[in-house]
Coordinates of C-alpha atoms in Angstrom, one line a residue:
Chain U
M252 CA -10.1 -4.5 -17.1
R253 CA -13.4 -4.7 -15.1
I254 CA -15.4 -3.8 -18.2
F255 CA -13.5 -6.3 -20.3
N256 CA -14.1 -9.0 -17.8
R257 CA -17.7 -8.1 -17.7
I258 CA -18.0 -8.3 -21.5
V259 CA -16.3 -11.7 -21.5
V260 CA -18.6 -13.0 -18.8
V261 CA -21.7 -11.6 -20.6
L262 CA -20.6 -13.3 -23.9
L263 CA -20.0 -16.6 -22.1
L264 CA -23.4 -16.5 -20.5
V265 CA -25.1 -15.6 -23.8
G266 CA -23.3 -18.6 -25.3
L267 CA -24.4 -20.8 -22.5
A268 CA -28.0 -19.5 -22.8
V269 CA -28.1 -20.2 -26.6
L270 CA -26.7 -23.7 -26.0
G271 CA -29.3 -24.3 -23.3
V272 CA -32.1 -23.2 -25.7
Y273 CA -30.7 -25.5 -28.4
T274 CA -30.6 -28.4 -26.0
V275 CA -34.2 -27.9 -24.9
V276 CA -35.4 -27.5 -28.5
Y277 CA -33.6 -30.6 -29.7
S278 CA -34.4 -32.7 -26.5
F279 CA -38.2 -32.0 -26.8
E280 CA -38.1 -32.2 -30.6
A281 CA -39.7 -28.8 -30.8
F282 CA -40.3 -27.0 -34.1
G283 CA -39.5 -30.1 -36.1
H284 CA -35.9 -30.4 -34.8
Q285 CA -34.8 -34.0 -34.1
L286 CA -32.0 -34.9 -31.7
S287 CA -30.5 -37.1 -34.4
D288 CA -30.1 -33.9 -36.6
L289 CA -27.8 -32.4 -33.9
S290 CA -25.1 -35.0 -34.5
T291 CA -25.1 -34.1 -38.2
T292 CA -24.8 -30.4 -37.3
L293 CA -22.0 -31.2 -34.8
Q294 CA -20.2 -33.4 -37.4
G295 CA -20.2 -30.4 -39.8
F296 CA -18.6 -28.3 -37.1
T297 CA -16.0 -30.9 -36.1
S298 CA -15.0 -31.7 -39.7
G299 CA -14.5 -28.0 -40.3
F300 CA -12.4 -27.7 -37.2
E301 CA -10.4 -30.8 -38.2
G302 CA -9.8 -29.3 -41.6
F303 CA -8.5 -26.1 -40.0
V304 CA -6.2 -28.0 -37.6
G305 CA -4.9 -30.1 -40.5
D306 CA -4.1 -26.9 -42.5
V307 CA -2.2 -25.5 -39.4
E308 CA -0.2 -28.7 -39.1
N309 CA 0.6 -28.7 -42.8
G310 CA 1.4 -25.0 -42.9
N311 CA -1.3 -24.4 -45.6
L312 CA -3.0 -21.5 -43.9
P313 CA -3.9 -18.4 -46.0
I314 CA -2.0 -15.2 -45.1
L315 CA -5.2 -13.6 -43.8
T316 CA -5.8 -16.4 -41.3
I317 CA -2.2 -16.2 -40.1
A318 CA -2.5 -12.5 -39.6
L319 CA -5.7 -13.0 -37.7
L320 CA -4.2 -15.6 -35.5
V321 CA -1.2 -13.4 -34.8
A322 CA -3.5 -10.5 -33.9
I323 CA -5.5 -12.7 -31.5
A324 CA -2.3 -13.9 -29.9
L325 CA -1.0 -10.4 -29.4
L326 CA -4.4 -9.2 -28.1
G327 CA -4.4 -12.1 -25.6
L328 CA -0.8 -11.2 -24.5
V329 CA -1.8 -7.5 -24.0
L330 CA -4.9 -8.5 -22.1
L331 CA -2.9 -11.0 -19.9
I332 CA -0.3 -8.3 -19.1
M333 CA -3.1 -5.8 -18.3
E334 CA -4.8 -8.4 -16.1
L335 CA -1.6 -9.2 -14.2
K336 CA -0.6 -5.6 -13.6
P337 CA -1.4 -4.6 -10.0
P338 CA -4.4 -2.2 -9.7
R339 CA -3.7 1.5 -9.5
P340 CA -3.7 2.6 -5.8
R341 CA -6.6 4.8 -4.7
R342 CA -4.4 7.2 -2.7
V343 CA -1.5 9.2 -4.0
R344 CA 1.7 8.2 -2.2
M345 CA 3.8 11.2 -1.3
Q346 CA 6.7 9.4 0.5
R347 CA 7.0 6.3 2.6
G348 CA 4.0 6.2 4.9
T349 CA 2.4 9.4 3.7
Y350 CA -0.6 9.5 1.4
I351 CA -3.1 12.0 0.2
V352 CA -6.5 11.4 -1.5
P353 CA -6.8 12.4 -5.1
D354 CA -9.7 14.8 -4.4
V355 CA -7.3 17.0 -2.2
V356 CA -4.7 17.1 -5.0
R357 CA -7.5 18.0 -7.4
G358 CA -8.5 20.9 -5.2
E359 CA -5.0 22.2 -4.9
V360 CA -4.4 22.0 -8.7
E361 CA -7.6 23.8 -9.4
S362 CA -6.9 26.5 -6.9
A363 CA -3.4 27.1 -8.4
A364 CA -4.9 27.0 -11.9
E365 CA -7.7 29.4 -11.2
E366 CA -5.3 31.9 -9.6
T367 CA -3.5 32.2 -12.9
P368 CA -4.4 35.3 -14.9
N369 CA -6.7 34.7 -17.9
V370 CA -7.9 31.3 -16.6
L371 CA -11.6 31.5 -16.1
G372 CA -12.2 28.0 -14.8
S373 CA -10.8 24.5 -14.7
T374 CA -11.6 20.9 -14.7
T375 CA -9.1 18.5 -13.2
K376 CA -8.8 14.7 -13.0
V377 CA -6.2 13.1 -10.7
W378 CA -5.0 9.5 -10.5
A379 CA -2.5 8.0 -8.1
K380 CA 0.6 6.5 -9.7
R381 CA 1.9 3.1 -8.5
R382 CA 5.0 4.9 -7.5
P383 CA 4.9 8.1 -5.5
G384 CA 3.2 11.0 -7.3
A385 CA 0.0 12.0 -8.9
L386 CA -1.0 12.0 -12.6
V387 CA -2.9 15.2 -13.3
N388 CA -5.0 16.1 -16.4
L389 CA -5.9 19.7 -16.2
Q390 CA -8.3 21.5 -18.6
A391 CA -8.4 25.2 -18.3
D392 CA -11.1 27.5 -19.7
V393 CA -9.7 30.6 -21.4
R394 CA -11.1 33.4 -23.5
R395 CA -10.8 33.2 -27.3
G396 CA -7.7 34.7 -28.7
E397 CA -5.4 34.2 -25.7
D398 CA -1.7 33.3 -26.3
A399 CA -2.0 29.6 -25.7
N400 CA 1.7 28.8 -25.4
A401 CA 2.5 31.5 -22.9
L402 CA -0.6 30.7 -20.9
K403 CA 0.2 27.0 -20.9
S404 CA 3.8 27.5 -19.6
E405 CA 2.6 29.9 -16.9
L406 CA -0.1 27.6 -15.8
R407 CA 2.3 24.6 -15.7
E408 CA 4.8 26.6 -13.7
R409 CA 2.1 27.8 -11.2
V410 CA 0.7 24.3 -10.7
Q411 CA 4.1 22.7 -10.3
Q412 CA 5.2 25.4 -7.8
H413 CA 2.0 25.1 -5.8
L414 CA 2.2 21.3 -5.6
A415 CA 5.9 21.5 -4.7
K416 CA 5.0 23.9 -1.9
T417 CA 2.3 21.6 -0.6
G418 CA 4.7 18.7 -0.9
V419 CA 2.7 16.6 -3.4
P420 CA 5.0 14.9 -5.9
L421 CA 3.8 15.4 -9.4
G422 CA 4.2 12.4 -11.7
R423 CA 2.8 13.9 -14.9
L424 CA 0.8 17.1 -15.7
K425 CA -1.2 17.1 -18.9
L426 CA -2.5 20.6 -19.8
K427 CA -5.3 21.4 -22.2
L428 CA -6.6 24.9 -22.9
V429 CA -10.2 25.2 -24.0
E430 CA -11.6 28.4 -25.5
A431 CA -14.8 29.1 -23.5
D432 CA -17.6 31.6 -23.4
P433 CA -16.9 33.7 -20.2
R434 CA -20.7 33.6 -19.5
E435 CA -20.5 29.9 -18.9
T436 CA -17.3 29.7 -16.9
K437 CA -16.7 29.8 -13.1
A438 CA -15.2 33.3 -13.4
R439 CA -16.0 35.9 -16.1
V440 CA -12.9 38.1 -15.4
Q441 CA -9.5 37.1 -14.2
Chain C
M106 CA 2.4 2.7 25.7
A107 CA -1.3 1.8 25.5
D108 CA -2.5 -1.7 26.4
G109 CA -5.6 -2.5 24.2
I110 CA -6.0 -1.5 20.6
L111 CA -8.8 0.9 21.5
D112 CA -6.5 2.6 24.1
L113 CA -3.8 2.7 21.5
A114 CA -6.2 4.3 19.0
R115 CA -7.3 6.9 21.6
A116 CA -3.7 7.8 22.4
V117 CA -2.7 8.0 18.8
S118 CA -5.8 10.1 18.1
A119 CA -5.0 12.5 20.9
A120 CA -1.3 12.8 19.8
A121 CA -2.3 13.5 16.2
L122 CA -4.9 16.1 17.1
A123 CA -2.3 17.9 19.3
T124 CA -0.1 18.3 16.3
D125 CA 0.1 21.8 14.9
G126 CA -1.5 21.8 11.5
V127 CA -4.0 19.1 12.1
Y128 CA -7.5 20.4 11.8
S129 CA -9.3 17.2 12.7
L130 CA -9.2 13.5 12.1
G131 CA -10.7 12.0 9.0
I132 CA -13.4 9.4 8.8
G133 CA -12.1 7.6 5.7
R134 CA -12.9 8.2 2.1
Y135 CA -13.3 4.7 0.6
A136 CA -14.1 2.8 3.8
E137 CA -14.6 3.9 7.4
A138 CA -11.3 4.7 9.1
A139 CA -11.8 3.6 12.6
T140 CA -10.7 1.1 15.3
Y141 CA -13.4 -1.1 16.9
E142 CA -13.2 -3.0 20.2
G143 CA -15.9 -4.1 22.6
G144 CA -18.7 -2.2 20.9
E145 CA -16.7 1.0 20.9
K146 CA -14.9 2.8 18.1
V147 CA -12.3 5.5 17.7
S148 CA -12.6 7.3 14.3
G149 CA -9.7 8.5 12.3
V150 CA -7.2 5.8 13.5
V151 CA -6.9 2.3 12.2
V152 CA -4.8 0.0 14.3
K153 CA -3.5 -3.0 12.3
P154 CA -1.2 -5.7 13.6
D155 CA 2.0 -4.0 12.3
E156 CA 0.8 -0.6 11.4
V157 CA -1.2 2.4 12.7
E158 CA -3.0 4.5 10.0
V159 CA -3.8 8.0 11.0
H160 CA -6.4 9.8 8.8
I161 CA -6.2 13.6 9.1
V162 CA -7.8 16.7 7.8
A163 CA -5.0 19.3 7.5
S164 CA -5.6 23.0 8.4
Y165 CA -5.6 25.6 5.6
P166 CA -3.4 27.5 4.9
L167 CA -0.8 24.8 5.4
A168 CA 1.9 25.9 7.9
K169 CA 4.4 23.5 6.3
P170 CA 4.4 21.0 3.4
I171 CA 2.3 17.9 4.0
P172 CA 5.3 15.5 4.2
E173 CA 6.7 17.6 7.1
L174 CA 3.4 17.6 8.8
A175 CA 3.2 13.8 8.4
Q176 CA 6.7 13.5 9.9
L177 CA 5.6 15.6 12.9
I178 CA 2.6 13.4 13.4
R179 CA 4.8 10.3 13.1
D180 CA 7.2 11.6 15.7
R181 CA 4.3 12.4 18.2
V182 CA 2.6 9.1 17.6
A183 CA 5.8 6.9 17.7
A184 CA 5.8 6.6 21.5
E185 CA 2.3 5.2 21.5
A186 CA 2.6 3.1 18.3
G187 CA 5.7 1.2 19.6
E188 CA 6.8 -1.4 17.0
R189 CA 4.0 -0.6 14.6
R190 CA 4.9 1.7 11.7
T191 CA 2.8 4.8 11.3
S192 CA 1.1 5.9 8.1
V193 CA -0.5 9.3 7.6
V194 CA -3.4 9.7 5.2
V195 CA -4.4 13.3 4.3
E196 CA -8.1 13.2 3.5
D197 CA -8.9 16.9 3.2
I198 CA -7.7 20.4 3.9
E199 CA -10.0 22.6 5.8
V200 CA -9.9 26.3 6.5
A201 CA -9.4 26.7 10.3
S202 CA -12.4 28.5 11.9
E203 CA -10.3 31.4 13.2
D204 CA -9.2 32.1 9.6
L205 CA -12.8 32.3 8.3

Protein backbone atom coordinates (compact mmCIF):
# COMPACT_ATOMS: atom_id res chain seq x y z
CA MET A 1 0.00 0.00 0.00
CA ARG A 2 2.93 2.35 0.44
CA ILE A 3 3.46 2.47 -3.33
CA PHE A 4 -0.24 3.10 -3.94
CA ASN A 5 -0.27 5.90 -1.35
CA ARG A 6 2.77 7.40 -3.02
CA ILE A 7 1.10 7.30 -6.44
CA VAL A 8 -2.02 9.01 -5.02
CA VAL A 9 0.06 11.73 -3.35
CA VAL A 10 2.13 12.26 -6.53
CA LEU A 11 -1.05 12.58 -8.65
CA LEU A 12 -2.55 14.97 -6.10
CA LEU A 13 0.57 17.14 -6.09
CA VAL A 14 0.74 17.12 -9.90
CA GLY A 15 -2.90 18.25 -9.95
CA LEU A 16 -2.17 21.02 -7.47
CA ALA A 17 0.89 22.12 -9.47
CA VAL A 18 -1.17 22.29 -12.69
CA LEU A 19 -3.87 24.28 -10.90
CA GLY A 20 -1.20 26.61 -9.53
CA VAL A 21 0.22 27.19 -13.02
CA TYR A 22 -3.29 27.90 -14.37
CA THR A 23 -3.92 30.37 -11.54
CA VAL A 24 -0.67 32.22 -12.20
CA VAL A 25 -1.24 32.28 -15.97
CA TYR A 26 -4.81 33.56 -15.65
CA SER A 27 -4.02 36.00 -12.80
CA PHE A 28 -1.22 37.70 -14.71
CA GLU A 29 -3.11 37.43 -18.00
CA ALA A 30 -0.12 35.71 -19.56
CA PHE A 31 -0.18 34.21 -23.09
CA GLY A 32 -3.39 36.06 -23.87
CA HIS A 33 -5.45 34.27 -21.19
CA GLN A 34 -7.95 36.46 -19.39
CA LEU A 35 -9.26 35.81 -15.88
CA SER A 36 -12.78 36.31 -17.26
CA ASP A 37 -12.21 33.29 -19.61
CA LEU A 38 -11.71 31.08 -16.58
CA SER A 39 -15.31 31.41 -15.46
CA THR A 40 -16.43 30.27 -18.95
CA THR A 41 -14.12 27.24 -18.73
CA LEU A 42 -15.39 26.43 -15.23
CA GLN A 43 -18.99 26.86 -16.34
CA GLY A 44 -18.41 24.28 -19.07
CA PHE A 45 -17.06 21.87 -16.48
CA THR A 46 -19.83 22.46 -13.92
CA SER A 47 -22.58 22.19 -16.54
CA GLY A 48 -21.12 18.87 -17.67
CA PHE A 49 -21.01 17.66 -14.07
CA GLU A 50 -24.56 18.86 -13.44
CA GLY A 51 -25.69 16.94 -16.51
CA PHE A 52 -23.98 13.79 -15.21
CA VAL A 53 -25.57 14.15 -11.76
CA GLY A 54 -28.96 14.74 -13.42
CA ASP A 55 -28.53 11.52 -15.44
CA VAL A 56 -27.63 9.64 -12.23
CA GLU A 57 -30.76 10.97 -10.48
CA ASN A 58 -32.98 10.07 -13.41
CA GLY A 59 -31.38 6.67 -13.90
CA ASN A 60 -30.42 7.52 -17.49
CA LEU A 61 -26.80 6.38 -17.32
CA PRO A 62 -25.36 4.31 -20.16
CA ILE A 63 -24.44 0.75 -19.22
CA LEU A 64 -20.72 1.46 -19.77
CA THR A 65 -20.81 4.32 -17.24
CA ILE A 66 -22.63 2.13 -14.71
CA ALA A 67 -20.02 -0.60 -15.16
CA LEU A 68 -17.23 1.97 -14.73
CA LEU A 69 -18.81 3.37 -11.55
CA VAL A 70 -19.28 -0.13 -10.11
CA ALA A 71 -15.63 -0.94 -10.93
CA ILE A 72 -14.45 2.26 -9.23
CA ALA A 73 -16.59 1.45 -6.17
CA LEU A 74 -15.19 -2.09 -5.98
CA LEU A 75 -11.63 -0.82 -6.42
CA GLY A 76 -12.23 1.70 -3.64
CA LEU A 77 -13.59 -1.05 -1.38
CA VAL A 78 -10.61 -3.33 -2.05
CA LEU A 79 -8.15 -0.49 -1.41
CA LEU A 80 -9.97 0.47 1.79
CA ILE A 81 -9.79 -3.13 3.07
CA MET A 82 -6.08 -3.31 2.15
CA GLU A 83 -5.43 -0.02 3.91
CA LEU A 84 -7.31 -1.13 7.05
CA LYS A 85 -5.56 -4.50 7.26
CA PRO A 86 -2.84 -4.45 9.91
CA PRO A 87 0.69 -4.51 8.49
CA ARG A 88 2.50 -7.82 8.18
CA PRO A 89 4.79 -8.38 11.20
CA ARG A 90 8.52 -8.21 10.55
CA ARG A 91 9.33 -11.21 12.73
CA VAL A 92 7.95 -14.72 12.43
CA ARG A 93 5.95 -15.67 15.50
CA MET A 94 6.66 -19.20 16.65
CA GLN A 95 4.51 -19.36 19.74
CA ARG A 96 3.45 -16.88 22.40
CA GLY A 97 6.45 -14.70 23.20
CA THR A 98 8.89 -16.41 20.82
CA TYR A 99 9.92 -14.86 17.52
CA ILE A 100 12.50 -15.54 14.84
CA VAL A 101 13.71 -13.16 12.14
CA PRO A 102 12.85 -14.21 8.55
CA ASP A 103 16.54 -14.29 7.53
CA VAL A 104 17.18 -17.16 9.96
CA VAL A 105 14.21 -19.09 8.57
CA ARG A 106 15.53 -18.43 5.05
CA GLY A 107 18.92 -19.85 6.03
CA GLU A 108 17.32 -22.97 7.51
CA VAL A 109 15.12 -23.53 4.44
CA GLU A 110 18.07 -23.11 2.09
CA SER A 111 20.28 -25.47 4.08
CA ALA A 112 17.53 -28.12 4.03
CA ALA A 113 16.91 -27.57 0.32
CA GLU A 114 20.57 -27.71 -0.66
CA GLU A 115 21.07 -30.97 1.22
CA THR A 116 18.46 -32.57 -1.01
CA PRO A 117 20.02 -34.72 -3.76
CA ASN A 118 19.90 -33.15 -7.24
CA VAL A 119 19.28 -29.62 -5.91
CA LEU A 120 22.15 -27.46 -7.12
CA GLY A 121 21.16 -24.21 -5.48
CA SER A 122 18.19 -22.35 -4.10
CA THR A 123 16.68 -18.93 -3.63
CA THR A 124 14.24 -18.39 -0.80
CA LYS A 125 11.93 -15.61 0.24
CA VAL A 126 10.35 -15.66 3.69
CA TRP A 127 7.57 -13.50 5.13
CA ALA A 128 6.02 -13.53 8.55
CA LYS A 129 2.35 -14.42 8.81
CA ARG A 130 0.08 -12.38 11.03
CA ARG A 131 -0.60 -15.63 12.87
CA PRO A 132 2.25 -17.88 14.01
CA GLY A 133 4.21 -19.28 11.10
CA ALA A 134 6.25 -18.33 8.07
CA LEU A 135 5.31 -18.04 4.43
CA VAL A 136 8.09 -19.52 2.33
CA ASN A 137 8.69 -19.27 -1.42
CA LEU A 138 11.48 -21.62 -2.42
CA GLN A 139 13.00 -21.78 -5.87
CA ALA A 140 15.37 -24.68 -6.36
CA ASP A 141 17.86 -25.02 -9.23
CA VAL A 142 17.98 -28.49 -10.77
CA ARG A 143 19.56 -30.10 -13.80
CA ARG A 144 17.56 -30.42 -17.00
CA GLY A 145 15.63 -33.67 -17.24
CA GLU A 146 15.10 -34.35 -13.51
CA ASP A 147 11.86 -35.94 -12.33
CA ALA A 148 10.21 -32.73 -11.16
CA ASN A 149 7.32 -34.30 -9.23
CA ALA A 150 9.48 -36.70 -7.22
CA LEU A 151 12.03 -33.99 -6.53
CA LYS A 152 9.35 -31.55 -5.44
CA SER A 153 7.79 -33.97 -2.97
CA GLU A 154 11.20 -34.90 -1.53
CA LEU A 155 12.19 -31.27 -1.24
CA ARG A 156 8.90 -30.38 0.45
CA GLU A 157 9.28 -33.24 2.91
CA ARG A 158 12.88 -32.31 3.77
CA VAL A 159 12.10 -28.64 4.30
CA GLN A 160 9.03 -29.43 6.41
CA GLN A 161 10.96 -31.94 8.53
CA HIS A 162 13.90 -29.57 9.03
CA LEU A 163 11.68 -26.67 10.06
CA ALA A 164 9.67 -28.95 12.38
CA LYS A 165 12.94 -30.07 13.99
CA THR A 166 13.99 -26.46 14.43
CA GLY A 167 10.57 -25.58 15.79
CA VAL A 168 9.63 -23.02 13.14
CA PRO A 169 5.92 -23.28 12.26
CA LEU A 170 5.44 -23.32 8.50
CA GLY A 171 2.40 -21.44 7.25
CA ARG A 172 2.78 -22.12 3.54
CA LEU A 173 5.55 -23.52 1.37
CA LYS A 174 5.55 -22.65 -2.33
CA LEU A 175 8.01 -24.68 -4.37
CA LYS A 176 9.33 -23.93 -7.82
CA LEU A 177 11.93 -25.97 -9.68
CA VAL A 178 14.05 -24.17 -12.22
CA GLU A 179 16.19 -25.99 -14.75
CA ALA A 180 19.60 -24.40 -14.49
CA ASP A 181 23.02 -24.71 -16.03
CA PRO A 182 25.21 -26.42 -13.38
CA ARG A 183 28.06 -24.04 -14.29
CA GLU A 184 25.99 -21.15 -12.95
CA THR A 185 24.62 -22.71 -9.77
CA LYS A 186 26.00 -22.81 -6.22
CA ALA A 187 26.94 -26.48 -6.56
CA ARG A 188 27.70 -28.35 -9.78
CA VAL A 189 27.15 -31.82 -8.37
CA GLN A 190 24.85 -32.97 -5.61
CA MET B 1 14.88 -8.89 41.64
CA ALA B 2 16.87 -5.98 40.15
CA ASP B 3 16.05 -2.35 41.09
CA GLY B 4 16.68 -0.07 38.09
CA ILE B 5 15.92 -1.02 34.51
CA LEU B 6 19.62 -1.17 33.68
CA ASP B 7 20.25 -3.57 36.58
CA LEU B 8 17.28 -5.60 35.40
CA ALA B 9 18.63 -5.63 31.84
CA ARG B 10 22.06 -6.75 33.10
CA ALA B 11 20.54 -9.53 35.20
CA VAL B 12 18.37 -10.72 32.31
CA SER B 13 21.36 -10.57 29.96
CA ALA B 14 23.46 -12.70 32.33
CA ALA B 15 20.63 -15.20 32.82
CA ALA B 16 20.05 -15.53 29.09
CA LEU B 17 23.75 -15.94 28.32
CA ALA B 18 24.01 -18.67 30.95
CA THR B 19 21.35 -20.70 29.14
CA ASP B 20 22.67 -23.70 27.26
CA GLY B 21 22.17 -23.15 23.53
CA VAL B 22 22.56 -19.36 23.60
CA TYR B 23 25.63 -18.30 21.62
CA SER B 24 25.39 -14.59 22.33
CA LEU B 25 22.90 -11.77 22.61
CA GLY B 26 21.68 -10.06 19.46
CA ILE B 27 21.89 -6.36 18.77
CA GLY B 28 18.60 -6.00 16.91
CA ARG B 29 17.84 -6.41 13.22
CA TYR B 30 15.47 -3.57 12.45
CA ALA B 31 16.32 -1.26 15.35
CA GLU B 32 18.94 -1.47 18.05
CA ALA B 33 17.88 -3.86 20.81
CA ALA B 34 19.21 -2.34 23.99
CA THR B 35 18.23 -0.77 27.28
CA TYR B 36 19.51 2.71 28.08
CA GLU B 37 19.76 4.51 31.40
CA GLY B 38 22.06 7.24 32.65
CA GLY B 39 24.30 7.23 29.60
CA GLU B 40 24.85 3.48 29.79
CA LYS B 41 23.34 0.70 27.75
CA VAL B 42 22.88 -3.03 27.85
CA SER B 43 22.69 -4.60 24.39
CA GLY B 44 20.42 -7.52 23.58
CA VAL B 45 17.77 -6.83 26.22
CA VAL B 46 14.93 -4.35 25.86
CA VAL B 47 13.14 -3.58 29.10
CA LYS B 48 9.63 -2.22 28.53
CA PRO B 49 7.06 -1.30 31.19
CA ASP B 50 5.28 -4.66 30.94
CA GLU B 51 7.69 -6.77 28.93
CA VAL B 52 11.31 -7.82 28.71
CA GLU B 53 12.52 -8.63 25.20
CA VAL B 54 15.60 -10.84 24.98
CA HIS B 55 17.37 -10.93 21.59
CA ILE B 56 19.54 -13.98 21.18
CA VAL B 57 21.85 -15.67 18.72
CA ALA B 58 21.38 -19.43 19.10
CA SER B 59 24.24 -21.90 18.90
CA TYR B 60 24.47 -24.20 15.90
CA PRO B 61 23.76 -27.09 15.82
CA LEU B 62 20.62 -26.52 17.84
CA ALA B 63 20.61 -28.74 20.91
CA LYS B 64 16.82 -28.46 21.10
CA PRO B 65 14.05 -26.82 19.05
CA ILE B 66 13.91 -23.05 19.32
CA PRO B 67 10.60 -22.94 21.26
CA GLU B 68 12.14 -25.18 23.94
CA LEU B 69 15.25 -22.99 24.07
CA ALA B 70 13.01 -19.94 24.41
CA GLN B 71 11.14 -21.59 27.27
CA LEU B 72 14.44 -22.33 29.05
CA ILE B 73 15.42 -18.66 28.71
CA ARG B 74 12.01 -17.56 29.98
CA ASP B 75 12.33 -19.86 33.01
CA ARG B 76 15.79 -18.48 33.83
CA VAL B 77 14.79 -14.87 33.29
CA ALA B 78 11.45 -15.11 35.13
CA ALA B 79 12.97 -14.48 38.55
CA GLU B 80 14.57 -11.24 37.33
CA ALA B 81 11.71 -10.06 35.13
CA GLY B 82 9.11 -10.28 37.91
CA GLU B 83 5.69 -9.18 36.64
CA ARG B 84 6.96 -8.39 33.16
CA ARG B 85 6.37 -11.04 30.51
CA THR B 86 9.40 -12.27 28.61
CA SER B 87 9.68 -12.38 24.83
CA VAL B 88 12.52 -14.15 23.07
CA VAL B 89 13.65 -13.05 19.61
CA VAL B 90 16.01 -15.33 17.71
CA GLU B 91 18.13 -13.08 15.50
CA ASP B 92 20.61 -15.58 14.16
CA ILE B 93 22.12 -19.02 14.51
CA GLU B 94 25.91 -19.18 14.83
CA VAL B 95 28.30 -22.09 14.74
CA ALA B 96 29.86 -22.29 18.20
CA SER B 97 33.65 -21.75 18.01
CA GLU B 98 34.49 -25.21 19.45
CA ASP B 99 32.49 -26.77 16.57
CA LEU B 100 34.47 -24.97 13.89
